[in-house]
Amino acid sequence: MEAQSFFSLDHVTHIYQGTDNEGHEALRDVSLEISAGAFVAVLGANGSGKSTLARHLNALLLPSS
């Protein structure tokens, strides 16, 4: 039996606009699928987009594209 998808993202990009109109790309073309009951860890350096990814999974942010 195939596990059912609990969370999924498909080609998500998120750009934060700065005060100088320069965009900071926090996520670029991210796709992932997390099955129900799966244990997932997201690791990365400061500023690598971990919190932005979590906010997209919780629908607190909408993708730029």
Tab-separated table of N, CA and C in Angstrom:
chain	number	residue	atom	x	y	z
A	1	MET	N	0.831	-1.174	0.000
A	1	MET	CA	0.000	0.000	0.000
A	1	MET	C	0.881	1.244	0.000
A	2	GLU	N	0.599	2.189	-0.865
A	2	GLU	CA	1.387	3.410	-0.983
A	2	GLU	C	0.969	4.409	0.093
A	3	ALA	N	1.965	5.067	0.720
A	3	ALA	CA	1.674	6.046	1.764
A	3	ALA	C	0.992	7.271	1.162
A	4	GLN	N	0.031	7.799	1.898
A	4	GLN	CA	-0.695	8.969	1.440
A	4	GLN	C	0.112	10.227	1.751
A	5	SER	N	0.126	11.178	0.818
A	5	SER	CA	0.837	12.430	1.009
A	5	SER	C	0.130	13.275	2.062
A	6	PHE	N	0.895	13.743	3.046
A	6	PHE	CA	0.358	14.578	4.112
A	6	PHE	C	0.618	16.049	3.814
A	7	PHE	N	1.832	16.358	3.360
A	7	PHE	CA	2.242	17.689	2.924
A	7	PHE	C	2.911	17.545	1.577
A	8	SER	N	2.720	18.519	0.714
A	8	SER	CA	3.482	18.519	-0.533
A	8	SER	C	3.662	19.944	-1.025
A	9	LEU	N	4.793	20.185	-1.651
A	9	LEU	CA	5.099	21.442	-2.326
A	9	LEU	C	5.544	21.083	-3.730
A	10	ASP	N	5.157	21.898	-4.689
A	10	ASP	CA	5.492	21.613	-6.078
A	10	ASP	C	6.062	22.859	-6.738
A	11	HIS	N	7.375	22.887	-6.926
A	11	HIS	CA	8.085	23.978	-7.598
A	11	HIS	C	7.808	25.337	-6.946
A	12	VAL	N	8.014	25.426	-5.639
A	12	VAL	CA	7.747	26.655	-4.890
A	12	VAL	C	8.986	27.540	-4.862
A	13	THR	N	8.778	28.814	-5.152
A	13	THR	CA	9.815	29.835	-5.042
A	13	THR	C	9.280	30.932	-4.139
A	14	HIS	N	10.129	31.436	-3.243
A	14	HIS	CA	9.712	32.552	-2.393
A	14	HIS	C	10.813	33.601	-2.384
A	15	ILE	N	10.430	34.836	-2.682
A	15	ILE	CA	11.366	35.962	-2.710
A	15	ILE	C	10.878	37.011	-1.721
A	16	TYR	N	11.734	37.384	-0.769
A	16	TYR	CA	11.436	38.476	0.153
A	16	TYR	C	11.910	39.768	-0.488
A	17	GLN	N	11.056	40.774	-0.516
A	17	GLN	CA	11.434	42.073	-1.060
A	17	GLN	C	12.049	42.915	0.048
A	18	GLY	N	13.240	43.452	-0.216
A	18	GLY	CA	13.917	44.299	0.751
A	18	GLY	C	13.490	45.746	0.609
A	19	THR	N	13.954	46.579	1.525
A	19	THR	CA	13.613	48.003	1.485
A	19	THR	C	14.265	48.711	0.307
A	20	ASP	N	15.312	48.136	-0.241
A	20	ASP	CA	16.009	48.731	-1.385
A	20	ASP	C	15.509	48.152	-2.709
A	21	ASN	N	14.329	47.488	-2.677
A	21	ASN	CA	13.728	46.839	-3.854
A	21	ASN	C	14.560	45.690	-4.404
A	22	GLU	N	15.557	45.250	-3.650
A	22	GLU	CA	16.317	44.062	-4.016
A	22	GLU	C	15.607	42.858	-3.427
A	23	GLY	N	15.420	41.834	-4.218
A	23	GLY	CA	14.771	40.631	-3.718
A	23	GLY	C	15.779	39.632	-3.177
A	24	HIS	N	15.413	38.968	-2.098
A	24	HIS	CA	16.233	37.894	-1.532
A	24	HIS	C	15.474	36.588	-1.736
A	25	GLU	N	16.040	35.711	-2.539
A	25	GLU	CA	15.398	34.440	-2.859
A	25	GLU	C	15.648	33.443	-1.726
A	26	ALA	N	14.609	33.187	-0.933
A	26	ALA	CA	14.738	32.266	0.197
A	26	ALA	C	14.544	30.821	-0.239
A	27	LEU	N	13.650	30.590	-1.203
A	27	LEU	CA	13.409	29.258	-1.760
A	27	LEU	C	13.383	29.370	-3.276
A	28	ARG	N	13.978	28.396	-3.944
A	28	ARG	CA	13.957	28.379	-5.409
A	28	ARG	C	13.562	26.999	-5.900
A	29	ASP	N	12.396	26.921	-6.548
A	29	ASP	CA	11.931	25.712	-7.226
A	29	ASP	C	11.978	24.476	-6.312
A	30	VAL	N	11.454	24.626	-5.097
A	30	VAL	CA	11.469	23.540	-4.114
A	30	VAL	C	10.245	22.645	-4.303
A	31	SER	N	10.488	21.356	-4.408
A	31	SER	CA	9.414	20.362	-4.469
A	31	SER	C	9.705	19.294	-3.422
A	32	LEU	N	8.674	18.902	-2.680
A	32	LEU	CA	8.837	17.812	-1.727
A	32	LEU	C	7.475	17.229	-1.405
A	33	GLU	N	7.503	16.006	-0.943
A	33	GLU	CA	6.287	15.315	-0.523
A	33	GLU	C	6.600	14.586	0.773
A	34	ILE	N	5.765	14.796	1.775
A	34	ILE	CA	5.944	14.162	3.076
A	34	ILE	C	4.739	13.270	3.327
A	35	SER	N	4.989	12.011	3.589
A	35	SER	CA	3.912	11.049	3.841
A	35	SER	C	3.404	11.174	5.271
A	36	ALA	N	2.150	10.833	5.473
A	36	ALA	CA	1.566	10.826	6.813
A	36	ALA	C	2.366	9.885	7.705
A	37	GLY	N	2.702	10.333	8.906
A	37	GLY	CA	3.454	9.522	9.857
A	37	GLY	C	4.958	9.574	9.677
A	38	ALA	N	5.437	10.279	8.652
A	38	ALA	CA	6.878	10.362	8.396
A	38	ALA	C	7.539	11.293	9.406
A	39	PHE	N	8.791	11.012	9.728
A	39	PHE	CA	9.610	11.871	10.571
A	39	PHE	C	10.545	12.621	9.645
A	40	VAL	N	10.548	13.947	9.725
A	40	VAL	CA	11.337	14.770	8.809
A	40	VAL	C	12.166	15.766	9.604
A	41	ALA	N	13.427	15.931	9.229
A	41	ALA	CA	14.295	16.957	9.799
A	41	ALA	C	14.792	17.835	8.659
A	42	VAL	N	14.786	19.133	8.882
A	42	VAL	CA	15.289	20.080	7.887
A	42	VAL	C	16.512	20.745	8.491
A	43	LEU	N	17.650	20.564	7.851
A	43	LEU	CA	18.918	21.098	8.336
A	43	LEU	C	19.477	22.085	7.327
A	44	GLY	N	20.161	23.108	7.823
A	44	GLY	CA	20.798	24.061	6.928
A	44	GLY	C	21.386	25.214	7.716
A	45	ALA	N	22.201	25.977	7.047
A	45	ALA	CA	22.854	27.135	7.655
A	45	ALA	C	21.843	28.252	7.911
A	46	ASN	N	22.241	29.229	8.735
A	46	ASN	CA	21.401	30.407	8.957
A	46	ASN	C	21.078	31.058	7.625
A	47	GLY	N	19.818	31.429	7.441
A	47	GLY	CA	19.413	32.120	6.223
A	47	GLY	C	19.220	31.231	5.022
A	48	SER	N	19.179	29.916	5.216
A	48	SER	CA	19.076	29.010	4.067
A	48	SER	C	17.638	28.701	3.654
A	49	GLY	N	16.634	29.192	4.416
A	49	GLY	CA	15.247	29.011	4.019
A	49	GLY	C	14.460	27.987	4.815
A	50	LYS	N	15.017	27.493	5.909
A	50	LYS	CA	14.316	26.475	6.714
A	50	LYS	C	12.990	26.995	7.260
A	51	SER	N	13.006	28.162	7.877
A	51	SER	CA	11.778	28.732	8.442
A	51	SER	C	10.790	29.104	7.352
A	52	THR	N	11.276	29.604	6.245
A	52	THR	CA	10.399	29.934	5.120
A	52	THR	C	9.725	28.671	4.602
A	53	LEU	N	10.459	27.585	4.504
A	53	LEU	CA	9.885	26.308	4.082
A	53	LEU	C	8.786	25.874	5.051
A	54	ALA	N	9.047	25.961	6.351
A	54	ALA	CA	8.052	25.574	7.358
A	54	ALA	C	6.808	26.444	7.257
A	55	ARG	N	6.989	27.724	7.002
A	55	ARG	CA	5.833	28.623	6.869
A	55	ARG	C	4.996	28.290	5.641
A	56	HIS	N	5.630	27.826	4.586
A	56	HIS	CA	4.876	27.394	3.400
A	56	HIS	C	4.118	26.100	3.689
A	57	LEU	N	4.728	25.189	4.413
A	57	LEU	CA	4.049	23.936	4.749
A	57	LEU	C	2.831	24.180	5.637
A	58	ASN	N	2.885	25.227	6.464
A	58	ASN	CA	1.763	25.576	7.342
A	58	ASN	C	0.815	26.580	6.697
A	59	ALA	N	1.063	26.939	5.445
A	59	ALA	CA	0.243	27.903	4.693
A	59	ALA	C	0.222	29.284	5.347
A	60	LEU	N	1.300	29.634	6.055
A	60	LEU	CA	1.418	30.975	6.615
A	60	LEU	C	1.983	31.945	5.593
A	61	LEU	N	2.620	31.420	4.558
A	61	LEU	CA	3.138	32.217	3.444
A	61	LEU	C	2.612	31.642	2.145
A	62	LEU	N	2.471	32.500	1.165
A	62	LEU	CA	2.119	32.063	-0.182
A	62	LEU	C	3.357	32.172	-1.052
A	63	PRO	N	3.544	31.262	-1.997
A	63	PRO	CA	4.734	31.304	-2.851
A	63	PRO	C	4.743	32.525	-3.764
A	64	SER	N	5.960	33.003	-4.087
A	64	SER	CA	6.112	34.067	-5.084
A	64	SER	C	5.793	33.522	-6.459
A	65	SER	N	6.115	32.258	-6.670
A	65	SER	CA	5.759	31.583	-7.932
A	65	SER	C	5.705	30.088	-7.693
